[in-house]
Coordinates of C-alpha atoms and ligand atoms in Angstrom, one line a residue:
Chain R
X276 CA 15.3 -10.4 25.7
X277 CA 16.2 -8.2 22.9
X278 CA 13.3 -5.3 21.9
X279 CA 12.6 -5.4 18.3
X280 CA 10.1 -3.1 18.6
X281 CA 9.7 -0.1 21.0
X282 CA 6.9 2.3 20.6
X283 CA 6.2 5.1 23.0
X284 CA 3.2 7.1 22.9
X285 CA 2.4 6.5 19.4
X286 CA -0.6 8.8 18.2
X287 CA -2.2 9.4 15.2
X288 CA -5.1 12.0 14.1
X289 CA -6.7 11.9 10.9
X290 CA -7.8 15.6 10.9
X291 CA -10.1 15.7 13.9
X292 CA -10.5 11.9 14.3
X293 CA -8.1 10.1 16.9
X294 CA -7.0 6.7 15.4
X295 CA -4.6 6.1 17.6
X296 CA -4.3 7.2 21.1
X297 CA -1.2 7.2 22.9
X298 CA -0.1 3.6 22.8
X299 CA 2.5 2.2 24.0
X300 CA 3.9 -1.6 23.5
X301 CA 7.5 -3.5 23.2
X302 CA 7.8 -6.4 20.8
X303 CA 10.4 -8.8 21.7
X304 CA 12.8 -10.4 19.0
X305 CA 11.5 -13.9 18.1
X306 CA 8.1 -13.7 19.0
X307 CA 4.7 -13.7 17.7
X308 CA 3.1 -10.4 18.8
X309 CA -0.6 -10.3 18.0
X310 CA -2.6 -6.8 17.5
X311 CA -6.4 -7.9 18.2
X312 CA -9.3 -5.5 17.6
X313 CA -12.6 -5.3 16.5
X314 CA -13.1 -2.8 13.0
X315 CA -11.9 0.3 13.3
X316 CA -10.2 0.0 16.1
X317 CA -6.8 1.9 15.0
X318 CA -5.0 -1.7 13.9
X319 CA -4.2 -0.8 10.5
X320 CA -3.3 2.7 11.4
X321 CA -0.6 1.3 13.8
X322 CA 0.6 -1.3 11.4
X323 CA 1.0 1.5 8.4
X324 CA 2.8 3.8 10.9
X325 CA 5.7 1.0 11.9
X326 CA 6.1 0.3 8.4
X327 CA 6.8 4.1 7.0
X328 CA 3.7 4.4 5.8
X329 CA 1.9 6.8 7.6
X330 CA 3.5 9.9 9.3
X331 CA 2.7 9.5 13.0
X332 CA 1.0 12.7 14.9
X333 CA 3.1 12.0 18.0
X334 CA 5.6 9.5 19.6
X335 CA 8.3 7.5 19.2
X336 CA 8.7 4.4 17.3
X337 CA 12.2 2.2 17.3
X338 CA 13.0 -0.7 15.6
X339 CA 16.1 -2.7 16.5
X340 CA 16.8 0.9 18.2
X341 CA 16.9 2.7 15.2
X342 CA 14.5 5.8 14.8
X343 CA 12.0 5.3 12.3
X344 CA 11.5 8.7 11.1
X345 CA 15.0 9.7 11.4
X346 CA 16.8 6.5 10.2
X347 CA 14.5 4.3 8.3
X348 CA 16.8 2.8 6.2
X349 CA 18.2 -0.4 7.7
X350 CA 14.5 -1.3 9.4
X351 CA 13.1 -1.4 5.8
X352 CA 15.6 -3.9 4.7
X353 CA 15.0 -6.0 7.7
X354 CA 11.0 -5.8 7.3
X355 CA 8.5 -8.0 5.0
X356 CA 4.9 -6.5 5.1
X357 CA 2.0 -8.3 3.7
X358 CA -1.0 -5.9 4.0
X359 CA -4.6 -6.2 4.6
X360 CA -5.1 -5.9 0.5
X361 CA -3.0 -8.8 -1.4
X362 CA -1.0 -5.7 -3.5
X363 CA 0.5 -7.9 -6.1
X364 CA 1.0 -7.0 -10.0
X365 CA -2.2 -8.2 -11.5
X366 CA -0.8 -7.9 -15.0
X367 CA 2.1 -9.9 -14.0
X368 CA 3.1 -13.2 -13.5
X369 CA 3.9 -15.1 -10.3
X370 CA 7.4 -15.2 -11.2
X371 CA 7.8 -11.7 -12.3
X372 CA 6.1 -10.2 -9.2
X373 CA 9.1 -12.3 -7.6
X374 CA 11.7 -11.2 -9.3
X375 CA 10.6 -7.9 -9.3
X376 CA 10.5 -7.3 -5.5
X377 CA 14.0 -9.4 -5.2
X378 CA 15.3 -6.4 -7.4
X379 CA 13.6 -3.8 -5.5
X380 CA 14.9 -5.5 -2.1
X381 CA 18.6 -5.5 -3.9
X382 CA 18.4 -9.3 -3.2
X383 CA 22.1 -10.8 -4.7
X384 CA 21.4 -12.1 -8.8
X385 CA 22.6 -15.6 -8.2
X386 CA 20.3 -15.9 -5.0
X387 CA 16.9 -14.6 -7.0
X388 CA 16.0 -18.0 -9.0
X389 CA 16.7 -20.4 -6.1
X390 CA 14.6 -18.3 -3.5
X391 CA 11.6 -17.8 -5.8
X392 CA 11.5 -21.3 -7.0
X393 CA 11.7 -22.2 -3.4
X394 CA 9.0 -20.3 -2.3
X395 CA 6.9 -20.8 -5.1
X396 CA 7.4 -24.6 -4.1
X397 CA 6.3 -23.9 -0.7
X398 CA 3.5 -22.0 -1.4
X399 CA 2.0 -24.5 -3.9
X400 CA 2.5 -21.8 -7.0
X401 CA 5.3 -23.4 -8.8
X402 CA 3.1 -24.9 -11.4
X403 CA 1.5 -21.5 -12.0
X404 CA 4.8 -19.3 -12.1
X405 CA 4.3 -18.4 -15.8
X406 CA 0.7 -17.4 -15.2
X407 CA -0.6 -13.7 -14.9
X408 CA -1.8 -13.0 -11.2
X409 CA -4.9 -11.8 -13.2
X410 CA -6.2 -15.4 -13.3
X411 CA -5.5 -16.5 -9.8
X412 CA -7.7 -16.7 -6.6
X413 CA -7.9 -14.9 -3.7
X414 CA -6.1 -17.6 -1.7
X415 CA -3.2 -17.6 -4.3
X416 CA -2.8 -14.2 -4.3
X417 CA -2.2 -14.0 -0.7
X418 CA 0.3 -16.8 -0.9
X419 CA 1.8 -14.9 -3.5
X420 CA 1.9 -11.7 -1.6
X421 CA 3.2 -13.2 2.0
X422 CA 6.2 -14.8 -0.4
X423 CA 6.9 -11.2 -2.0
X424 CA 7.0 -10.2 1.4
X425 CA 9.7 -12.7 2.4
X426 CA 11.8 -13.1 -0.6
X427 CA 14.4 -10.8 1.2
X428 CA 14.3 -13.3 4.1
X429 CA 13.2 -10.3 6.5
X430 CA 13.9 -10.8 10.7
X431 CA 10.7 -8.7 10.9
X432 CA 7.4 -9.6 9.3
X433 CA 4.4 -7.5 9.6
X434 CA 0.9 -9.2 8.3
X435 CA -2.5 -7.4 8.2
X436 CA -5.1 -9.9 8.6
X437 CA -3.9 -12.6 6.6
X438 CA -6.4 -14.9 6.5
X439 CA -10.4 -13.8 6.2
X440 CA -12.4 -14.5 3.1
X441 CA -10.0 -17.6 2.6
X442 CA -11.4 -21.2 2.7
X443 CA -10.3 -23.0 6.2
X444 CA -7.7 -24.9 4.3
X445 CA -5.8 -21.4 2.8
X446 CA -6.1 -20.3 6.5
X447 CA -4.6 -22.9 8.0
X448 CA -1.5 -23.5 5.5
X449 CA -1.2 -19.6 6.3
X450 CA -1.2 -20.1 9.8
X451 CA 1.3 -23.0 9.3
X452 CA 3.6 -20.8 7.7
X453 CA 3.4 -18.0 10.0
X454 CA 4.5 -20.9 12.6
X455 CA 7.0 -22.0 10.7
X456 CA 9.0 -18.5 9.7
X457 CA 8.3 -17.8 13.3
X458 CA 10.6 -21.4 14.4
X459 CA 13.0 -19.6 11.6
X460 CA 13.7 -16.8 14.0
X461 CA 11.4 -14.2 12.4
X462 CA 9.5 -11.9 14.6
X463 CA 6.0 -11.7 13.4
X464 CA 3.8 -8.7 14.2
X465 CA 0.2 -10.3 13.7
X466 CA -2.8 -7.6 13.1
X467 CA -6.4 -9.8 13.3
X468 CA -9.6 -9.4 14.6
X469 CA -9.8 -13.2 15.0
X470 CA -9.6 -14.1 18.6
X471 CA -8.9 -17.8 17.7
X472 CA -6.4 -17.1 15.2
X473 CA -4.2 -14.9 17.9
X474 CA -5.0 -17.6 20.2
X475 CA -3.0 -20.2 18.1
X476 CA -0.3 -18.2 16.9
X477 CA 0.6 -15.7 19.4
X478 CA 3.0 -15.6 22.4
X479 CA 1.7 -12.4 23.3
X480 CA -1.4 -10.7 22.0
X481 CA -2.1 -6.6 22.6
X482 CA -6.4 -5.7 22.5
X483 CA -6.7 -2.3 21.2
X484 CA -10.2 -0.4 20.8
X485 CA -11.0 2.8 19.8
X486 CA -7.2 3.4 19.3
X487 CA -6.6 2.6 22.8
X488 CA -4.5 -0.5 24.4
X489 CA -6.9 -2.3 26.9
X490 CA -4.6 -5.1 27.7
X491 CA -1.3 -6.5 26.7
X492 CA -0.7 -10.3 27.8
X493 CA -0.2 -14.3 26.6
X494 CA -3.2 -15.8 25.6
X495 CA -3.6 -18.3 28.5
X496 CA -3.0 -14.8 30.8
X497 CA -5.5 -13.1 29.4
X498 CA -7.6 -16.3 29.7
X499 CA -6.8 -16.6 33.4
X500 CA -7.3 -13.0 34.4
X501 CA -11.1 -13.1 32.9
X502 CA -12.4 -16.2 35.2
X503 CA -15.7 -14.1 35.2
X504 CA -16.2 -15.1 31.5
X505 CA -16.4 -18.9 32.2
X506 CA -19.9 -20.6 31.3
X507 CA -22.1 -23.1 31.7
X508 CA -24.6 -24.4 28.7
X509 CA -27.7 -25.9 29.7
X510 CA -30.3 -27.0 27.6
X511 CA -33.7 -28.0 29.1
X512 CA -36.8 -29.4 28.0
X513 CA -39.2 -28.1 28.2
X514 CA -37.3 -25.1 27.0
X515 CA -39.2 -21.7 28.2
X516 CA -38.6 -17.7 27.8
X517 CA -39.1 -17.6 31.6
X518 CA -35.9 -19.8 32.7
X519 CA -33.9 -16.7 32.1
X520 CA -35.1 -14.7 34.5
X521 CA -35.2 -17.5 37.2
X522 CA -31.7 -18.8 36.5
X523 CA -30.3 -15.4 36.8
X524 CA -31.6 -15.5 40.6
X525 CA -29.6 -18.5 41.4
X526 CA -25.9 -17.8 43.1
X527 CA -23.1 -17.5 41.6
X528 CA -24.6 -16.5 37.8
X529 CA -23.6 -13.1 36.7
X530 CA -25.5 -13.4 33.4
X531 CA -27.8 -15.8 31.6
X532 CA -27.8 -15.4 27.6
X533 CA -30.0 -17.5 25.4
X534 CA -28.2 -19.4 22.4
X535 CA -30.4 -21.2 20.1
X536 CA -32.0 -24.0 22.2
X537 CA -29.4 -23.4 25.1
X538 CA -28.6 -20.7 27.8
X539 CA -25.5 -20.0 28.8
X540 CA -24.6 -18.7 32.1
X541 CA -21.4 -16.9 32.8
X542 CA -19.9 -17.7 36.0
X543 CA -16.5 -17.6 37.9
X544 CA -17.3 -21.3 39.6
X545 CA -18.6 -23.4 36.9
X546 CA -18.1 -26.7 38.5
X547 CA -20.3 -24.9 42.0
X548 CA -22.7 -23.9 39.7
X549 CA -23.6 -27.6 38.2
X550 CA -25.3 -29.4 41.3
X551 CA -27.5 -26.0 41.8
X552 CA -28.4 -26.6 37.8
X553 CA -29.4 -30.2 38.5
X554 CA -31.5 -29.1 41.5
X555 CA -33.2 -26.3 39.4
X556 CA -34.2 -28.3 36.7
X557 CA -35.7 -31.0 39.0
X558 CA -37.8 -28.2 41.1
X559 CA -38.8 -26.7 37.9
X560 CA -40.1 -30.2 36.3
X561 CA -37.9 -30.1 33.4
X562 CA -35.4 -32.4 32.1
X563 CA -31.7 -31.4 31.5
X564 CA -31.0 -32.3 27.9
X565 CA -27.4 -31.2 27.9
X566 CA -24.9 -30.0 29.9
X567 CA -21.3 -28.7 30.0
X568 CA -19.0 -26.3 31.1
X569 CA -16.7 -24.1 28.9
X570 CA -13.6 -22.5 29.9
X571 CA -13.1 -18.8 28.9
X572 CA -12.8 -18.0 25.3
X573 CA -10.3 -15.0 24.2
X574 CA -13.8 -13.5 22.7
X575 CA -15.5 -13.3 25.5
X576 CA -12.4 -12.1 27.3
X577 CA -12.1 -9.0 24.5
X578 CA -15.6 -8.1 25.2
X579 CA -14.8 -8.4 28.7
X580 CA -12.0 -5.8 28.7
X581 CA -13.7 -3.8 26.1
X582 CA -16.3 -3.0 28.6
X583 CA -19.1 -4.8 26.2
X584 CA -21.9 -6.9 27.3
X585 CA -20.9 -10.7 27.3
X586 CA -22.6 -13.2 25.1
X587 CA -23.5 -10.3 22.9
X588 CA -21.6 -12.0 20.3
X589 CA -22.7 -15.6 18.6
X590 CA -19.6 -18.1 18.5
X591 CA -20.8 -18.8 14.5
X592 CA -20.3 -15.4 13.9
X593 CA -17.0 -14.4 15.7
X594 CA -15.1 -13.9 12.4
X595 CA -17.6 -11.6 10.6
X596 CA -16.6 -7.9 10.4
X597 CA -18.8 -5.7 12.4
X598 CA -20.5 -7.9 15.0
X599 CA -18.0 -7.1 17.6
X600 CA -18.8 -3.3 17.7
X601 CA -19.9 -1.6 20.9
X602 CA -23.8 -2.0 21.0
X603 CA -24.0 -4.7 18.3
X604 CA -24.0 -2.0 15.5
Chain A
X181 CA 32.8 4.5 4.2
X182 CA 32.8 5.7 0.6
X183 CA 32.6 2.2 -0.1
X184 CA 29.2 2.3 1.6
X185 CA 28.0 5.3 -0.3
X186 CA 29.1 4.1 -3.7
X187 CA 27.3 0.5 -3.0
X188 CA 24.5 2.8 -1.9
X189 CA 24.5 4.5 -4.8
X190 CA 24.5 1.5 -7.0
X191 CA 21.9 0.1 -5.1
X192 CA 19.4 3.1 -5.4
X193 CA 20.4 3.1 -9.3
X194 CA 19.1 -0.3 -10.2
X195 CA 15.8 0.3 -7.6
X196 CA 15.2 3.2 -9.9
X197 CA 16.0 0.9 -12.8
X198 CA 13.5 -2.0 -11.5
X199 CA 10.8 0.3 -10.8
X200 CA 11.0 1.7 -14.3
X201 CA 11.2 -1.4 -16.0
X202 CA 8.2 -2.8 -14.1
X203 CA 6.0 -0.1 -15.3
X204 CA 6.8 -0.1 -18.5
X205 CA 5.6 -3.3 -18.5
X206 CA 2.8 -3.1 -16.6
X207 CA 1.1 -0.3 -17.9
X208 CA 2.1 0.5 -21.7
X209 CA -0.9 -1.0 -23.1
X210 CA -3.2 0.0 -20.1
X211 CA -6.6 2.1 -21.8
X212 CA -5.5 5.6 -19.9
X213 CA -1.8 5.5 -20.9
X214 CA -2.9 5.1 -25.0
X215 CA -5.6 7.5 -24.0
X216 CA -3.5 10.3 -22.3
X217 CA -0.5 9.6 -23.5
X218 CA -0.8 8.8 -27.3
X219 CA -4.6 9.9 -28.2
X220 CA -4.1 13.2 -26.6
X221 CA -1.1 15.0 -28.0
X222 CA -1.8 13.5 -31.5
X223 CA -5.5 15.0 -31.2
X224 CA -4.1 18.4 -30.2
X225 CA -1.6 18.4 -32.9
X226 CA -4.0 17.5 -35.5
X227 CA -6.7 19.8 -34.2
X228 CA -4.5 23.3 -33.9
X229 CA -2.4 22.5 -36.5
X230 CA -3.9 20.3 -39.9
X231 CA -5.8 23.4 -41.1
X232 CA -3.2 26.3 -41.1
X233 CA -0.7 26.0 -44.2
X234 CA 2.4 24.9 -42.0
X235 CA 5.5 23.4 -43.5
X236 CA 6.2 19.8 -42.9
X237 CA 9.2 20.6 -40.8
X238 CA 7.5 23.1 -38.5
X239 CA 4.6 20.5 -37.7
X240 CA 6.9 17.8 -37.0
X241 CA 9.1 20.1 -34.0
X242 CA 5.6 21.2 -32.8
X243 CA 4.4 17.5 -32.8
X244 CA 7.9 16.7 -31.1
X245 CA 7.1 19.2 -28.6
X246 CA 3.5 18.1 -28.1
X247 CA 4.4 14.6 -27.7
X248 CA 7.5 14.9 -25.4
X249 CA 5.0 17.8 -23.3
X250 CA 1.4 15.6 -23.3
X251 CA 3.0 11.5 -23.0
X252 CA 5.8 12.3 -20.5
X253 CA 3.5 13.9 -18.1
X254 CA 0.6 11.9 -18.3
X255 CA 2.6 8.6 -17.4
X256 CA 2.7 9.3 -13.4
X257 CA -0.6 10.4 -13.1
X258 CA -2.1 7.5 -14.9
X259 CA 0.4 5.1 -13.0
X260 CA 0.4 6.7 -9.5
X261 CA -3.1 6.7 -8.3
X262 CA -3.6 3.1 -10.0
X263 CA -1.3 2.0 -7.8
X264 CA -2.4 3.5 -4.7
X265 CA -5.4 2.1 -5.3
X266 CA -4.6 -1.7 -5.7
X267 CA -1.9 -0.7 -2.9
X268 CA 1.2 -1.8 -5.1
X269 CA 2.5 1.7 -4.2
X270 CA 3.0 0.6 -0.6
X271 CA 5.4 -1.7 -1.9
X272 CA 7.7 0.8 -3.5
X273 CA 7.3 3.1 -0.5
X274 CA 8.3 0.6 1.5
X275 CA 11.2 -1.0 0.0
X276 CA 14.8 0.0 1.2
X277 CA 14.9 2.8 -0.9
X278 CA 15.0 6.7 -0.7
X279 CA 12.0 9.0 -1.9
X280 CA 13.9 10.4 -4.5
X281 CA 15.0 6.8 -6.2
X282 CA 11.5 5.8 -6.7
X283 CA 10.7 9.6 -8.0
X284 CA 13.4 9.3 -10.6
X285 CA 12.3 5.8 -11.4
X286 CA 8.9 7.2 -12.1
X287 CA 10.5 10.0 -14.1
X288 CA 12.3 7.4 -16.3
X289 CA 8.8 5.3 -17.1
X290 CA 7.4 8.7 -18.4
X291 CA 10.4 10.0 -20.4
X292 CA 10.5 6.2 -21.9
X293 CA 7.0 6.5 -22.8
X294 CA 7.1 10.0 -24.6
X295 CA 10.7 9.2 -26.5
X296 CA 8.8 5.8 -27.6
X297 CA 6.1 8.1 -28.9
X298 CA 7.8 10.5 -30.6
X299 CA 10.4 8.3 -32.3
X300 CA 7.5 7.6 -34.6
X301 CA 6.4 10.5 -36.2
X302 CA 10.3 11.2 -36.3
X303 CA 10.9 7.8 -38.2
X304 CA 8.3 8.6 -40.7
X305 CA 9.4 12.1 -40.9
X306 CA 12.7 11.0 -41.9
X307 CA 12.5 8.3 -43.9
X308 CA 9.2 8.4 -45.1
X309 CA 8.9 12.5 -46.0
X310 CA 12.3 13.1 -46.4
X311 CA 12.7 15.7 -44.0
X312 CA 16.4 16.5 -43.3
X313 CA 17.2 17.5 -39.5
X314 CA 19.4 20.4 -38.8
X315 CA 20.8 19.0 -35.9
X316 CA 20.2 15.1 -35.7
X317 CA 23.1 14.8 -32.7
X318 CA 21.0 17.2 -30.6
X319 CA 17.6 16.1 -31.0
X320 CA 19.2 12.5 -29.9
X321 CA 19.9 14.1 -26.7
X322 CA 16.9 16.8 -26.8
X323 CA 13.9 14.4 -27.2
X324 CA 14.9 12.4 -24.2
X325 CA 16.0 15.5 -21.9
X326 CA 12.5 17.4 -22.3
X327 CA 10.6 14.1 -21.9
X328 CA 12.4 13.4 -18.6
X329 CA 11.6 17.1 -17.3
X330 CA 7.7 17.2 -18.4
X331 CA 7.6 13.3 -16.9
X332 CA 8.7 14.8 -13.4
X333 CA 6.2 17.8 -14.3
X334 CA 3.7 15.0 -14.1
X335 CA 5.1 13.4 -10.9
X336 CA 3.9 16.8 -9.4
X337 CA 0.5 16.3 -10.1
X338 CA 0.3 12.4 -9.5
X339 CA 1.6 13.0 -6.0
X340 CA -1.4 14.6 -5.1
X341 CA -3.0 12.3 -2.4
X342 CA -5.5 10.6 -4.0
X343 CA -6.2 6.9 -5.6
X344 CA -8.4 8.3 -8.2
X345 CA -7.1 9.2 -11.6
X346 CA -9.8 11.5 -12.3
X347 CA -8.8 13.7 -9.3
X348 CA -5.5 14.0 -10.7
X349 CA -6.3 14.5 -14.3
X350 CA -8.7 17.4 -13.7
X351 CA -5.9 19.9 -12.6
X352 CA -3.2 18.5 -14.6
X353 CA -5.3 19.2 -18.1
X354 CA -5.9 22.8 -16.0
X355 CA -2.5 23.3 -15.5
X356 CA -1.1 22.1 -19.1
X357 CA -3.6 23.5 -21.3
X358 CA -2.8 27.1 -20.6
X359 CA 0.9 26.0 -20.4
X360 CA 0.4 24.6 -23.8
X361 CA -1.6 27.9 -25.0
X362 CA 1.1 30.7 -23.3
X363 CA 3.9 28.8 -24.5
X364 CA 5.8 29.4 -28.1
X365 CA 4.2 26.0 -29.8
X366 CA 1.2 28.2 -31.8
X367 CA 3.2 31.4 -32.4
X368 CA 6.8 31.8 -32.5
X369 CA 8.5 33.3 -29.7
X370 CA 10.0 36.1 -31.8
X371 CA 6.3 36.8 -33.5
X372 CA 5.1 37.4 -29.8
X373 CA 4.2 40.8 -28.5
X374 CA 6.9 41.5 -25.3
X375 CA 4.3 40.8 -22.7
X376 CA 3.3 37.6 -24.3
X377 CA 6.9 36.8 -24.7
X378 CA 7.4 37.2 -21.1
X379 CA 4.6 35.0 -20.1
X380 CA 6.0 32.1 -22.8
X381 CA 8.9 32.0 -20.5
X382 CA 7.0 30.7 -17.3
X383 CA 5.4 27.4 -19.9
X384 CA 8.5 24.9 -19.6
X385 CA 6.9 23.8 -23.0
X386 CA 8.7 26.7 -24.3
X387 CA 11.9 25.8 -23.9
X388 CA 11.1 22.2 -25.4
X389 CA 9.6 24.1 -28.4
X390 CA 12.9 26.3 -28.8
X391 CA 14.9 23.4 -28.7
X392 CA 13.0 21.2 -30.8
X393 CA 12.9 24.5 -33.5
X394 CA 16.8 24.7 -33.7
X395 CA 17.3 20.7 -33.9
X396 CA 14.6 20.6 -36.7
X397 CA 14.8 23.9 -38.3
X398 CA 17.9 24.7 -37.5
X399 CA 16.7 28.2 -35.8
X400 CA 15.1 29.0 -32.6
X401 CA 14.9 32.2 -30.6
X402 CA 16.9 31.1 -27.9
X403 CA 20.5 30.2 -27.8
X404 CA 19.7 26.1 -27.9
X405 CA 22.3 25.4 -24.8
X406 CA 20.3 27.8 -22.5
X407 CA 17.3 25.1 -23.4
X408 CA 19.7 22.3 -22.9
X409 CA 20.4 24.0 -19.7
X410 CA 17.2 24.6 -18.1
X411 CA 15.0 21.2 -19.2
X412 CA 17.2 19.8 -16.2
X413 CA 16.9 22.4 -14.0
X414 CA 12.8 22.0 -14.4
X415 CA 13.1 18.1 -13.7
X416 CA 14.9 18.9 -10.5
X417 CA 12.9 21.9 -9.7
X418 CA 9.6 19.5 -10.3
X419 CA 10.8 16.7 -8.0
X420 CA 10.6 19.1 -5.1
X421 CA 7.1 19.5 -4.9
X422 CA 6.3 15.9 -5.9
X423 CA 8.4 14.7 -2.8
X424 CA 6.4 17.7 -0.5
X425 CA 3.1 16.2 -1.9
X426 CA 4.5 12.6 -1.0
X427 CA 5.1 13.4 2.6
X428 CA 1.7 15.1 2.6
X429 CA 0.0 11.7 1.7
X430 CA 2.2 10.1 4.5
X431 CA 0.4 12.4 6.7
X432 CA -3.0 11.7 5.3
X433 CA -2.7 8.4 4.9
X434 CA -3.2 7.3 1.3
Ligands
ATP44 N1 -6.7 7.5 5.5 C1 -7.6 8.0 6.4 N2 -8.7 9.0 6.6 C2 -8.9 9.3 7.8 N3 -9.7 8.2 8.6 C3 -9.4 7.2 8.3 C4 -8.3 6.9 7.7 N4 -7.8 5.4 7.3 C5 -8.3 4.8 8.7 N5 -9.4 6.1 8.9 C6 -10.3 6.0 10.6 O1 -9.2 5.5 11.7 C7 -9.9 4.8 12.4 C8 -9.0 3.3 12.5 O2 -9.1 3.0 11.2 P1 -8.2 1.4 10.9 O3 -8.1 1.3 9.8 O4 -6.9 1.7 11.8 O5 -8.9 0.2 11.8 P2 -8.8 -0.9 11.8 O6 -8.2 -1.7 13.4 O7 -7.7 -2.0 10.9 O8 -10.1 -1.3 11.3 P3 -10.3 -3.3 10.4 O9 -10.9 -3.9 11.4 O10 -11.7 -2.6 9.7 O11 -9.3 -2.9 9.3 C9 -11.2 4.2 11.6 O12 -12.2 4.7 12.5 C10 -11.1 4.7 10.6 O13 -12.3 5.3 9.8
MG45 MG1 -7.4 -2.9 9.3

């Protein structure tokens, strides 16, 4: 398998602040590689180093065998970049933005217009091609910034959090686009703090926190490796605060966390726990309102790996920034 | 190999041109550009020249020196921090072109604005006020030459790692105003005390003013070809610290 990105002991200090701490990984050609971590973990810093925008303090980056510091030009030609903020020229039209980027990347003159048209149609922006981008919505800008990143047909595409802040439909459209690009052979480096997104899109995921990589594996393996964070969810009636203490004493339960009117019980063997729970409810004279087993979510895997308290995060808030920080902030 | 080298050069020239054309289209009517590029040189001209009895030609030569100096050196400091703030600068930095090409593209932008702004008083003087230029041919190259050098001068400040126009305008004003006062722009070089003249040689504006005196009035203090030679040298000289500061931004993360 050919290696697209190979980094060795990559380190970045901002003054005294250690943002990225001697990380090592490889991205294979043709894969979707996810770079997953909470806010401030060092994801953007890493991506900026990989795209020549930031100079590493230490370490080495090779892309397609070229050292990025010594010999960036052949790499730059093959690289597309979608940054955290959609960096489009708001004073230009969508068409103007695409034409400028095409010139910057030396797309042959005869190819510029057909490619731009193609992209604008794919991205649903063709009707708006002569509208100044300052009138575009956030989702439209993001789509345009992706179009601008791929007009030179890069073989390696970097995306820094492409979906937060977009509605579900736009986010889905962008994920589909990433899948399509990958199916056509583009290697994708996807920075995200959304576990579900990484789960859906990535062949392999690196988990970074505090500038260090906690794990690199397929989403499936990461799940399997953390059987510990499987759980059973139970709702009891009458529901009382004392259930928690008593449930914890049942064999096989690592932790009991209250979730609204339900208790989430973390265990390595959910099926073995079910009969015990039925027993428990009978003894307590309580009725089981609902009972279900939950597979390990990447979210719990994440908390497990980064040594945080499992269950500290509610499912609904998993995408909101700042909630996954250590200690809950 | 030489074929590759020529293609590469063609690429870089087209890229610098694309950057310049884009900047002109995007920024020509933005308030800071009008403020620092158009109002400031006019303001300086009128506040220091209007009350004194100076001839029309002397006034024109001085105004041309002022517009090339202030307009050209304002473009970079207005545009680059704005581009850094909205992140479009990253687009230019990651594009497959050398930093020199990017800086040359940005130099062209300022030179274009300054030439445009200079053309207005020039045309008014010639067509409306009947001024006769001593050397119109030399003037035709002098204005762009001076504009290019001063545009590169502006890039030195524009390259300071920051995202705020204010953080750049402050040091650039602190440097440009004294350079204006020590230059031969308000007192002709031949009337200066020797020490003051020595000091004047440290101001890039001195050479532009002397050149404008040659082209408009037909007399200057230095040999005009010395001025013509020094301005492109200054252009190269200014690009060096600009490139250094860009490197510094890559370390700091701007
Ligand atoms: N230019 C900078 N100067 C100083 N410190 C910085 C700079 N950029 C980032 N940092 C710090 O480096 C650390 C890593 O930041 P980084 O932006 O890489 O995180 P991230 O994983 O992308 O977070 P987010 O999910 O919020 O985008 C943070 O502590 C941040 O405050
Ligand atoms: Mg980030």
